[in-house]
Amino acid sequence: MVRLLSFLLFLVTWWIAALLIGDVKLPAPPAVLKVMLTEAASGALFVNLGATLARVVLSFTLAMALGAAIGYLMGRVKLADKIGDPWLILLLNLPALVVIVLAYIWAGLTEVAAIAAIAVNKLPTAVVTLREGTRALDRSLDEMATVFAIPRGKAFRHVILPQLGPYIAAAARSGLSLVWKIVLVAEYLGRPNGVGFEIGVAFQLFDIPLLLAYSLTFAAVVLVIETVLVQPFELRAARWRPRAA
Amino acid sequence: MQLEVDITGKHFENAAGERHDVLAGIKFSLHAGEVGVFVGPSGCGKSTMLKILAGLDHNYQGKVSRPAVARLGMVFQEPRLLPWRSVEDNIRLAAPHIDEKRLSELFAVLELTEHRSHFPGELSLGLARRVALARAFAIDPDFLILDEPLASLDDALAAHLREQIATLVESRSMMTLLVTHNLDDAVYLGDRLFLLSARPARILQEVPIPTPRTRRSASEINHIKADLVRRRLAKI
C-alpha cells in the first residue's frame, strides 16, 4: 500500500514537472507509455531487455564465483593476501570506462569482451567483502570442528559457509547494483543490442520518449528482481541472527 | 588405552617480541576409566595445556602420546555451538552415526529433551553447557576433555550438572581430563588430582582419591577438601 502511494507520488511529480518544463525535454507519462507499448508490440523491448539481463546474469555469476574464491583465499593465506592486495587496490580504483574501452580494444567488440569487462569491474568489491568475512571467521569454531574430527568438506559447509553468508549477501547486493550501472555503459560503447544500445540510439536521435521508455522499463525490471530475488536471499542468509526490533 | 604426557616447556612470544613461559613441567599418565583433575589458579596455563593435549597446538617442547585410535570429545570453556544449527543438528554434526535411541537417552539424562529443536541463541548458558556436554558424550569418546565445564553457573545448577557428568562418566570407560579451579568439582569427580603452580605451570603434587566416586560420603569429600586447602597453603 505504502509502495503504491510512493509510486503514485512519483507519477504525479513527473507529470507536473512535464507540464512545467514542456514536452520537448520531458514528455508526460502517457507519451512514454505509448512508446513502451509500441516497442513491446514489435518485440524489440523484450529482445533488448533479454540481452541486457543475460549479460548481467553471466558477468554477475562469473564475478561472484571468482571474487568469493579469491577473497576466501586472501583471507586465509597471508601470502595470497600480500600478493593480491596491490592488484585489488588497482582494480578497485580503476574507472569502469577504462576497463570497458581496453577490453573492447584488446578483445574486439565482442560479447566476451563486454561480459569480461563488466565482471572485472565487480570482481574487486566481491573480493574485499569476502576477504573481510573470512578474516572475521570464528577460530574457536574451527577448533571445535578439528577436535570433533568433522571432515573438511562438511566443516566448510556447516561451520564456515554460514558465517560467510551475510558477507556473500552483502557482496551480491553491492555487486548487483554495480553491474546494473555498468552493463548499460558497456552496451552503449560496443554492443549492437540491449537497453544500453537503445539508449545510445535515442540519445543520438534526441528521442526522449524512447530514452525514457527503455530507462524506466529497465528500472522496473531491476526493482522486481531486487524485491523478488535479492531481498529474500538476504533474509535467508541472516535468518539465524536476532531480528532488529 | 593410556595417555602419556611429558611436556617440558611451552612458551610464546607476544607482539612486542617478549618471551612468555606458559608451561614448565607437566608429566603424568592417565588410564582408561580414570578421571584426572587439574586444579590450579586461573591464568596458570591450563587451557594452553588442554589445547596441546587436544592436538590443536603442536608447538611445544616434550612429548604427548595419545592412542591414535582414541576418539576425542571435548567440552570447551565456552559452549562453542553453531548458532545457525538446532541443538539436535549441532550434536549430529559432531556425531553423525549416533542412533535415535542413544540420542534420546543423552537428552533425557541432561534434561534437554524439550530443547531439541531450539537454536543456541535461545538457550541460557547452563543449557548451552549441557548441549556441549551432550555433544562430547554423543561421539562415545575414548578420551574426554572438560575445560571448566561448570564455570559461571550458579551453585545449585553446577551441583546438578556435576551429578549428571558423574553419571555419564560412570557409563563408559574412558580417559577423562577435567580442568577446574573449584575444589568441589575436583573432589566429587576426580580419581587423581593434579595441583598446578602459578604460571609457568608445573605439577606441584599428585593426590589420589582411593574411594570410588559413587561411595564418597559428604564428610569424606569435606575431609579431602580440607586436606587440599592445607596442602595448597603449605605450598604458598
Short mmCIF file of C-alpha atoms in Angstrom, two decimals:
data_model
loop_
_atom_site.label_atom_id
_atom_site.label_comp_id
_atom_site.label_asym_id
_atom_site.label_seq_id
_atom_site.Cartn_x
_atom_site.Cartn_y
_atom_site.Cartn_z
CA MET A 1 0.00 0.00 0.00
CA VAL A 2 2.75 2.42 1.00
CA ARG A 3 4.74 1.30 -2.02
CA LEU A 4 1.79 2.03 -4.32
CA LEU A 5 1.39 5.51 -2.82
CA SER A 6 5.09 6.09 -3.30
CA PHE A 7 4.75 5.08 -6.97
CA LEU A 8 1.75 7.39 -7.45
CA LEU A 9 3.73 10.25 -5.92
CA PHE A 10 6.47 9.59 -8.47
CA LEU A 11 3.96 9.70 -11.37
CA VAL A 12 2.33 12.91 -10.12
CA THR A 13 5.70 14.64 -9.66
CA TRP A 14 6.76 13.57 -13.14
CA TRP A 15 3.51 14.78 -14.70
CA ILE A 16 3.68 18.20 -13.02
CA ALA A 17 7.35 18.57 -13.98
CA ALA A 18 6.45 17.65 -17.60
CA LEU A 19 3.78 20.37 -17.66
CA LEU A 20 6.23 22.94 -16.29
CA ILE A 21 9.26 22.05 -18.44
CA GLY A 22 7.42 21.19 -21.63
CA ASP A 23 7.02 18.08 -23.80
CA VAL A 24 10.23 18.51 -25.75
CA LYS A 25 12.59 17.95 -22.83
CA LEU A 26 10.35 15.89 -20.55
CA PRO A 27 7.40 14.11 -22.16
CA ALA A 28 4.39 13.32 -19.92
CA PRO A 29 3.74 9.73 -18.73
CA PRO A 30 1.16 8.81 -21.44
CA ALA A 31 3.59 9.65 -24.28
CA VAL A 32 6.28 7.44 -22.74
CA LEU A 33 3.77 4.67 -22.10
CA LYS A 34 2.75 4.79 -25.77
CA VAL A 35 6.37 4.27 -26.90
CA MET A 36 6.76 1.44 -24.38
CA LEU A 37 3.71 -0.29 -25.83
CA THR A 38 4.86 0.04 -29.48
CA GLU A 39 8.35 -1.23 -28.54
CA ALA A 40 6.74 -4.11 -26.65
CA ALA A 41 4.39 -4.90 -29.56
CA SER A 42 7.29 -5.07 -32.03
CA GLY A 43 9.18 -7.34 -29.60
CA ALA A 44 12.23 -5.03 -29.56
CA LEU A 45 11.72 -4.18 -25.90
CA PHE A 46 11.91 -7.83 -24.84
CA VAL A 47 14.84 -8.68 -27.10
CA ASN A 48 16.88 -5.78 -25.71
CA LEU A 49 15.88 -6.40 -22.10
CA GLY A 50 16.67 -10.08 -22.54
CA ALA A 51 20.12 -9.33 -23.97
CA THR A 52 20.90 -6.99 -21.10
CA LEU A 53 19.64 -9.44 -18.46
CA ALA A 54 21.68 -12.28 -19.96
CA ARG A 55 24.83 -10.13 -19.74
CA VAL A 56 24.01 -9.21 -16.15
CA VAL A 57 23.48 -12.84 -15.13
CA LEU A 58 26.66 -14.08 -16.80
CA SER A 59 29.01 -11.35 -15.60
CA PHE A 60 27.48 -11.32 -12.11
CA THR A 61 27.85 -15.09 -11.68
CA LEU A 62 31.39 -15.02 -13.03
CA ALA A 63 32.47 -12.15 -10.77
CA MET A 64 30.79 -13.56 -7.65
CA ALA A 65 32.25 -17.04 -8.05
CA LEU A 66 35.73 -15.82 -8.83
CA GLY A 67 35.61 -12.98 -6.29
CA ALA A 68 34.40 -15.24 -3.46
CA ALA A 69 37.12 -17.80 -4.14
CA ILE A 70 39.89 -15.18 -4.32
CA GLY A 71 38.55 -13.33 -1.27
CA TYR A 72 38.43 -16.52 0.79
CA LEU A 73 41.97 -17.40 -0.24
CA MET A 74 43.26 -13.93 0.62
CA GLY A 75 41.51 -14.05 3.98
CA ARG A 76 43.03 -17.43 4.84
CA VAL A 77 46.52 -17.31 3.34
CA LYS A 78 48.79 -14.44 4.29
CA LEU A 79 50.98 -14.80 1.20
CA ALA A 80 47.96 -14.68 -1.12
CA ASP A 81 46.85 -11.52 0.64
CA LYS A 82 50.23 -9.88 0.20
CA ILE A 83 50.42 -10.79 -3.50
CA GLY A 84 46.81 -9.89 -4.24
CA ASP A 85 46.48 -6.67 -2.29
CA PRO A 86 48.14 -4.23 -4.77
CA TRP A 87 46.10 -5.72 -7.63
CA LEU A 88 42.99 -5.33 -5.58
CA ILE A 89 43.66 -1.66 -4.85
CA LEU A 90 44.39 -1.05 -8.53
CA LEU A 91 41.21 -2.78 -9.70
CA LEU A 92 39.05 -1.13 -7.04
CA ASN A 93 40.07 2.33 -8.20
CA LEU A 94 40.28 1.74 -11.95
CA PRO A 95 37.39 3.61 -13.64
CA ALA A 96 34.84 1.30 -15.27
CA LEU A 97 35.22 3.19 -18.54
CA VAL A 98 38.94 2.34 -18.76
CA VAL A 99 38.29 -1.35 -18.27
CA ILE A 100 35.49 -1.44 -20.84
CA VAL A 101 37.40 0.52 -23.52
CA LEU A 102 40.54 -1.57 -23.03
CA ALA A 103 38.54 -4.81 -23.18
CA TYR A 104 36.96 -3.74 -26.48
CA ILE A 105 40.35 -2.74 -27.89
CA TRP A 106 42.06 -5.96 -26.84
CA ALA A 107 39.28 -8.48 -27.45
CA GLY A 108 37.31 -6.67 -30.14
CA LEU A 109 33.67 -5.55 -29.95
CA THR A 110 32.60 -8.99 -28.78
CA GLU A 111 30.24 -10.46 -26.23
CA VAL A 112 33.18 -11.99 -24.36
CA ALA A 113 34.86 -8.60 -24.05
CA ALA A 114 31.69 -6.98 -22.72
CA ILE A 115 30.96 -9.67 -20.14
CA ALA A 116 34.59 -9.87 -19.00
CA ALA A 117 34.79 -6.09 -18.63
CA ILE A 118 31.63 -5.98 -16.51
CA ALA A 119 32.84 -8.89 -14.38
CA VAL A 120 36.25 -7.26 -13.82
CA ASN A 121 34.51 -4.14 -12.55
CA LYS A 122 32.51 -6.08 -9.99
CA LEU A 123 35.24 -8.54 -9.00
CA PRO A 124 37.26 -6.40 -6.54
CA THR A 125 34.29 -5.46 -4.34
CA ALA A 126 33.38 -9.14 -4.02
CA VAL A 127 36.99 -9.98 -3.14
CA VAL A 128 37.21 -7.25 -0.49
CA THR A 129 33.91 -8.21 1.15
CA LEU A 130 34.67 -11.93 1.23
CA ARG A 131 38.20 -11.32 2.50
CA GLU A 132 36.75 -9.33 5.37
CA GLY A 133 34.24 -12.11 6.03
CA THR A 134 36.98 -14.72 6.06
CA ARG A 135 39.08 -12.67 8.47
CA ALA A 136 36.08 -12.44 10.80
CA LEU A 137 35.61 -16.23 10.93
CA ASP A 138 35.36 -17.59 14.46
CA ARG A 139 38.59 -19.54 15.16
CA SER A 140 37.05 -21.20 18.18
CA LEU A 141 34.51 -22.94 15.94
CA ASP A 142 37.37 -24.08 13.69
CA GLU A 143 38.98 -25.64 16.75
CA MET A 144 35.71 -27.31 17.64
CA ALA A 145 35.49 -28.81 14.14
CA THR A 146 39.10 -30.05 14.39
CA VAL A 147 38.62 -31.62 17.83
CA PHE A 148 35.48 -33.45 16.75
CA ALA A 149 37.20 -34.55 13.53
CA ILE A 150 34.46 -33.15 11.32
CA PRO A 151 35.57 -33.82 7.70
CA ARG A 152 36.83 -30.74 5.81
CA GLY A 153 34.04 -30.55 3.27
CA LYS A 154 31.37 -30.92 5.90
CA ALA A 155 33.04 -28.36 8.15
CA PHE A 156 33.21 -25.90 5.26
CA ARG A 157 29.51 -26.32 4.54
CA HIS A 158 28.21 -26.23 8.09
CA VAL A 159 30.79 -24.19 10.01
CA ILE A 160 32.43 -21.78 7.52
CA LEU A 161 29.77 -21.09 4.91
CA PRO A 162 27.03 -19.97 7.32
CA GLN A 163 29.46 -17.42 8.77
CA LEU A 164 30.24 -16.13 5.27
CA GLY A 165 26.53 -16.00 4.31
CA PRO A 166 25.91 -12.36 5.30
CA TYR A 167 29.13 -11.30 3.56
CA ILE A 168 28.14 -13.14 0.38
CA ALA A 169 24.73 -11.45 0.56
CA ALA A 170 26.36 -8.04 1.02
CA ALA A 171 28.77 -8.66 -1.88
CA ALA A 172 25.88 -9.79 -4.07
CA ARG A 173 23.82 -6.74 -3.20
CA SER A 174 26.52 -4.13 -3.79
CA GLY A 175 27.84 -6.09 -6.78
CA LEU A 176 24.48 -6.36 -8.45
CA SER A 177 23.84 -2.62 -8.24
CA LEU A 178 27.30 -2.03 -9.75
CA VAL A 179 26.57 -4.46 -12.59
CA TRP A 180 23.21 -2.81 -13.33
CA LYS A 181 25.01 0.50 -13.79
CA ILE A 182 27.97 -0.73 -15.81
CA VAL A 183 26.19 -3.11 -18.17
CA LEU A 184 24.48 -0.18 -19.93
CA VAL A 185 27.78 1.64 -20.44
CA ALA A 186 29.34 -1.49 -21.94
CA GLU A 187 26.36 -1.90 -24.27
CA TYR A 188 26.36 1.75 -25.23
CA LEU A 189 30.02 1.59 -26.21
CA GLY A 190 30.17 -1.65 -28.09
CA ARG A 191 27.14 -3.91 -28.41
CA PRO A 192 24.51 -3.93 -31.19
CA ASN A 193 21.60 -4.63 -28.82
CA GLY A 194 20.48 -4.30 -25.21
CA VAL A 195 19.00 -1.45 -23.22
CA GLY A 196 22.27 0.48 -23.25
CA PHE A 197 22.44 0.31 -27.05
CA GLU A 198 18.83 1.56 -27.41
CA ILE A 199 19.51 4.43 -25.04
CA GLY A 200 22.53 5.33 -27.16
CA VAL A 201 20.30 5.39 -30.28
CA ALA A 202 17.68 7.50 -28.51
CA PHE A 203 20.41 9.92 -27.39
CA GLN A 204 21.70 10.38 -30.95
CA LEU A 205 18.17 10.94 -32.33
CA PHE A 206 17.24 13.06 -29.32
CA ASP A 207 14.23 10.76 -28.94
CA ILE A 208 13.39 11.41 -25.28
CA PRO A 209 10.24 9.28 -25.09
CA LEU A 210 12.23 6.28 -26.37
CA LEU A 211 15.05 7.02 -23.93
CA LEU A 212 12.63 7.20 -21.01
CA ALA A 213 10.68 4.16 -22.16
CA TYR A 214 13.82 1.99 -22.01
CA SER A 215 15.23 3.56 -18.85
CA LEU A 216 12.01 3.13 -16.92
CA THR A 217 11.36 -0.42 -18.10
CA PHE A 218 14.92 -1.26 -17.07
CA ALA A 219 14.40 0.39 -13.67
CA ALA A 220 11.19 -1.60 -13.21
CA VAL A 221 12.96 -4.88 -14.01
CA VAL A 222 15.73 -4.05 -11.51
CA LEU A 223 13.15 -3.25 -8.86
CA VAL A 224 11.29 -6.52 -9.41
CA ILE A 225 14.48 -8.61 -9.31
CA GLU A 226 15.64 -6.86 -6.14
CA THR A 227 12.36 -7.50 -4.31
CA VAL A 228 11.70 -11.00 -5.62
CA LEU A 229 15.22 -12.45 -5.59
CA VAL A 230 17.80 -10.39 -3.71
CA GLN A 231 15.89 -9.36 -0.58
CA PRO A 232 14.52 -12.85 0.23
CA PHE A 233 18.04 -14.24 -0.23
CA GLU A 234 19.44 -11.68 2.20
CA LEU A 235 16.77 -12.55 4.75
CA ARG A 236 17.54 -16.25 4.38
CA ALA A 237 21.27 -15.78 4.78
CA ALA A 238 20.75 -13.92 8.05
CA ARG A 239 17.77 -15.88 9.39
CA TRP A 240 19.52 -17.27 12.47
CA ARG A 241 20.59 -13.79 13.58
CA PRO A 242 18.42 -11.93 16.08
CA ARG A 243 15.96 -9.68 14.27
CA ALA A 244 16.23 -5.92 14.62
CA ALA A 245 13.24 -4.58 16.53
CA MET B 1 44.45 -47.39 26.33
CA GLN B 2 46.65 -44.85 28.01
CA LEU B 3 47.66 -41.22 27.71
CA GLU B 4 51.31 -40.38 28.30
CA VAL B 5 52.17 -36.73 28.74
CA ASP B 6 55.55 -35.18 29.26
CA ILE B 7 55.52 -31.52 28.35
CA THR B 8 58.79 -29.93 29.37
CA GLY B 9 58.05 -26.44 28.16
CA LYS B 10 55.77 -24.18 26.19
CA HIS B 11 56.26 -20.51 25.52
CA PHE B 12 55.02 -17.92 23.11
CA GLU B 13 56.19 -14.50 22.06
CA ASN B 14 53.89 -11.54 22.28
CA ALA B 15 53.63 -8.77 19.69
CA ALA B 16 56.49 -6.89 21.35
CA GLY B 17 58.76 -9.93 20.99
CA GLU B 18 58.86 -10.71 24.70
CA ARG B 19 59.02 -14.35 25.65
CA HIS B 20 56.32 -15.75 27.94
CA ASP B 21 56.70 -19.17 29.52
CA VAL B 22 53.33 -20.81 29.98
CA LEU B 23 54.10 -24.41 30.88
CA ALA B 24 57.18 -25.67 32.71
CA GLY B 25 56.78 -29.32 33.66
CA ILE B 26 53.68 -31.38 33.06
CA LYS B 27 54.31 -35.10 33.32
CA PHE B 28 51.60 -37.64 34.01
CA SER B 29 49.81 -40.63 32.59
CA LEU B 30 46.12 -41.40 32.53
CA HIS B 31 44.42 -44.76 32.06
CA ALA B 32 41.06 -45.65 30.62
CA GLY B 33 38.34 -45.39 33.25
CA GLU B 34 40.26 -42.76 35.16
CA VAL B 35 39.30 -39.17 35.81
CA GLY B 36 42.30 -36.86 36.21
CA VAL B 37 41.59 -33.41 37.54
CA PHE B 38 43.83 -30.39 37.14
CA VAL B 39 43.37 -27.76 39.80
CA GLY B 40 45.22 -24.50 39.52
CA PRO B 41 44.93 -20.76 39.79
CA SER B 42 43.22 -19.05 36.86
CA GLY B 43 45.58 -17.95 34.12
CA CYS B 44 48.17 -20.57 35.03
CA GLY B 45 48.19 -22.14 31.57
CA LYS B 46 45.57 -24.85 31.94
CA SER B 47 43.79 -24.03 28.70
CA THR B 48 47.11 -23.94 26.83
CA MET B 49 47.86 -27.40 28.18
CA LEU B 50 44.45 -28.70 27.07
CA LYS B 51 45.00 -27.29 23.58
CA ILE B 52 48.21 -29.28 23.33
CA LEU B 53 46.55 -32.45 24.61
CA ALA B 54 43.65 -32.00 22.19
CA GLY B 55 46.10 -31.80 19.30
CA LEU B 56 45.26 -28.19 18.46
CA ASP B 57 48.73 -26.89 19.27
CA HIS B 58 51.84 -28.76 18.15
CA ASN B 59 54.34 -26.08 19.06
CA TYR B 60 55.78 -27.18 22.43
CA GLN B 61 58.73 -29.00 23.95
CA GLY B 62 58.21 -32.52 25.13
CA LYS B 63 56.08 -35.43 24.12
CA VAL B 64 52.41 -36.34 24.22
CA SER B 65 51.42 -39.83 23.18
CA ARG B 66 47.77 -40.40 22.73
CA PRO B 67 46.47 -43.64 21.17
CA ALA B 68 45.86 -42.87 17.51
CA VAL B 69 42.50 -44.59 17.53
CA ALA B 70 41.23 -42.69 20.57
CA ARG B 71 38.12 -40.69 19.72
CA LEU B 72 38.35 -37.28 21.33
CA GLY B 73 35.40 -35.48 22.89
CA MET B 74 35.83 -32.02 24.32
CA VAL B 75 33.78 -29.54 26.30
CA PHE B 76 35.34 -26.12 25.85
CA GLN B 77 35.16 -23.34 28.38
CA GLU B 78 32.54 -21.63 26.21
CA PRO B 79 29.92 -23.96 24.70
CA ARG B 80 31.11 -23.34 21.08
CA LEU B 81 27.86 -24.37 19.45
CA LEU B 82 26.94 -23.41 15.89
CA PRO B 83 24.35 -20.64 16.31
CA TRP B 84 22.75 -21.48 12.93
CA ARG B 85 22.04 -25.13 13.78
CA SER B 86 19.46 -26.50 16.19
CA VAL B 87 20.54 -28.32 19.34
CA GLU B 88 19.97 -31.67 17.71
CA ASP B 89 21.79 -30.73 14.49
CA ASN B 90 24.75 -29.41 16.48
CA ILE B 91 25.13 -32.82 18.07
CA ARG B 92 24.51 -34.79 14.89
CA LEU B 93 27.16 -32.78 13.05
CA ALA B 94 29.82 -33.94 15.51
CA ALA B 95 28.34 -37.43 15.90
CA PRO B 96 26.84 -38.38 12.53
CA HIS B 97 26.48 -42.06 13.43
CA ILE B 98 24.52 -41.66 16.64
CA ASP B 99 21.23 -43.55 16.66
CA GLU B 100 17.94 -42.14 17.84
CA LYS B 101 17.83 -44.26 20.99
CA ARG B 102 21.23 -43.12 22.27
CA LEU B 103 20.47 -39.51 21.44
CA SER B 104 17.17 -39.62 23.34
CA GLU B 105 18.95 -41.20 26.31
CA LEU B 106 21.55 -38.43 26.35
CA PHE B 107 18.89 -35.75 26.08
CA ALA B 108 16.97 -37.39 28.90
CA VAL B 109 19.99 -37.57 31.24
CA LEU B 110 20.92 -33.95 30.55
CA GLU B 111 17.27 -32.79 30.60
CA LEU B 112 17.46 -31.36 27.09
CA THR B 113 14.57 -33.27 25.52
CA GLU B 114 12.30 -30.25 25.18
CA HIS B 115 15.13 -28.14 23.73
CA ARG B 116 16.00 -30.47 20.86
CA SER B 117 14.83 -28.15 18.11
CA HIS B 118 15.85 -24.89 19.77
CA PHE B 119 18.69 -22.76 18.45
CA PRO B 120 21.69 -21.99 20.72
CA GLY B 121 20.75 -18.30 20.80
CA GLU B 122 17.54 -19.28 22.58
CA LEU B 123 19.33 -21.16 25.37
CA SER B 124 20.67 -19.99 28.72
CA LEU B 125 24.36 -20.56 29.43
CA GLY B 126 23.52 -23.54 31.65
CA LEU B 127 21.52 -25.18 28.86
CA ALA B 128 24.16 -24.43 26.23
CA ARG B 129 26.79 -26.02 28.51
CA ARG B 130 24.64 -29.13 28.70
CA VAL B 131 24.35 -29.25 24.91
CA ALA B 132 28.14 -29.05 24.71
CA LEU B 133 28.33 -31.95 27.17
CA ALA B 134 25.82 -33.94 25.16
CA ARG B 135 27.90 -33.33 22.01
CA ALA B 136 31.08 -34.57 23.69
CA PHE B 137 29.38 -37.71 25.02
CA ALA B 138 27.46 -38.36 21.80
CA ILE B 139 30.59 -39.44 19.95
CA ASP B 140 31.29 -42.13 22.60
CA PRO B 141 34.74 -40.73 23.31
CA ASP B 142 37.75 -42.70 24.43
CA PHE B 143 39.35 -39.51 25.63
CA LEU B 144 37.22 -36.79 27.16
CA ILE B 145 38.45 -33.29 27.96
CA LEU B 146 36.36 -31.00 30.13
CA ASP B 147 37.63 -27.42 30.36
CA GLU B 148 35.90 -25.78 33.31
CA PRO B 149 32.51 -27.11 32.25
CA LEU B 150 30.75 -25.64 35.29
CA ALA B 151 32.31 -22.18 35.43
CA SER B 152 29.97 -19.21 35.90
CA LEU B 153 26.92 -21.31 36.70
CA ASP B 154 25.09 -20.78 39.99
CA ASP B 155 25.83 -23.27 42.78
CA ALA B 156 22.62 -25.27 42.59
CA LEU B 157 22.85 -25.69 38.82
CA ALA B 158 26.56 -26.51 38.98
CA ALA B 159 25.90 -29.21 41.61
CA HIS B 160 23.12 -30.67 39.48
CA LEU B 161 25.24 -30.69 36.32
CA ARG B 162 28.13 -32.19 38.27
CA GLU B 163 25.94 -35.18 39.13
CA GLN B 164 24.95 -35.53 35.51
CA ILE B 165 28.60 -35.51 34.46
CA ALA B 166 29.33 -38.16 37.11
CA THR B 167 26.54 -40.35 35.72
CA LEU B 168 27.87 -40.03 32.18
CA VAL B 169 31.48 -40.64 33.19
CA GLU B 170 30.41 -43.84 35.03
CA SER B 171 28.57 -45.06 31.95
CA ARG B 172 31.69 -45.54 29.84
CA SER B 173 35.31 -46.48 30.36
CA MET B 174 37.38 -43.59 29.02
CA MET B 175 40.28 -41.34 29.89
CA THR B 176 38.78 -38.19 31.31
CA LEU B 177 40.62 -34.97 31.96
CA LEU B 178 38.88 -32.23 33.90
CA VAL B 179 40.25 -28.76 34.45
CA THR B 180 38.72 -26.66 37.18
CA HIS B 181 39.51 -24.22 39.94
CA ASN B 182 36.60 -25.43 42.01
CA LEU B 183 37.60 -27.92 44.72
CA ASP B 184 34.06 -29.32 44.97
CA ASP B 185 34.14 -30.38 41.33
CA ALA B 186 37.62 -31.76 41.71
CA VAL B 187 36.92 -33.92 44.75
CA TYR B 188 33.47 -35.01 43.62
CA LEU B 189 34.52 -36.13 40.14
CA GLY B 190 38.23 -36.95 40.24
CA ASP B 191 40.19 -40.16 40.80
CA ARG B 192 43.50 -38.36 40.83
CA LEU B 193 44.08 -34.69 41.40
CA PHE B 194 46.99 -32.73 39.99
CA LEU B 195 47.75 -29.46 41.75
CA LEU B 196 49.26 -26.89 39.41
CA SER B 197 51.53 -23.98 40.25
CA ALA B 198 51.03 -20.43 39.02
CA ARG B 199 52.37 -19.58 35.57
CA PRO B 200 54.52 -21.16 34.17
CA ALA B 201 52.50 -24.17 35.25
CA ARG B 202 54.06 -27.32 36.57
CA ILE B 203 52.54 -30.16 38.58
CA LEU B 204 53.21 -29.46 42.26
CA GLN B 205 51.61 -32.56 43.64
CA GLU B 206 49.55 -35.56 42.69
CA VAL B 207 46.74 -36.53 45.08
CA PRO B 208 44.96 -39.85 44.53
CA ILE B 209 41.47 -40.38 45.92
CA PRO B 210 41.17 -44.12 46.59
CA THR B 211 37.45 -44.27 47.43
CA PRO B 212 35.37 -44.87 44.27
CA ARG B 213 33.32 -41.88 43.15
CA THR B 214 29.94 -43.40 43.94
CA ARG B 215 30.85 -44.29 47.53
CA ARG B 216 32.28 -40.95 48.62
CA SER B 217 30.30 -39.56 51.53
CA ALA B 218 29.77 -35.86 52.15
CA SER B 219 32.05 -36.00 55.22
CA GLU B 220 34.82 -37.70 53.26
CA ILE B 221 34.54 -35.10 50.49
CA ASN B 222 34.83 -32.34 53.07
CA HIS B 223 37.80 -34.05 54.64
CA ILE B 224 39.65 -34.31 51.32
CA LYS B 225 38.83 -30.70 50.54
CA ALA B 226 40.22 -29.52 53.86
CA ASP B 227 43.33 -31.55 53.22
CA LEU B 228 43.72 -29.97 49.78
CA VAL B 229 43.40 -26.47 51.17
CA ARG B 230 46.09 -27.31 53.73
CA ARG B 231 48.43 -28.65 51.03
CA ARG B 232 47.91 -25.59 48.93
CA LEU B 233 48.62 -23.25 51.84
CA ALA B 234 51.74 -25.23 52.65
CA LYS B 235 52.98 -24.63 49.10
CA ILE B 236 52.50 -20.90 49.39
#
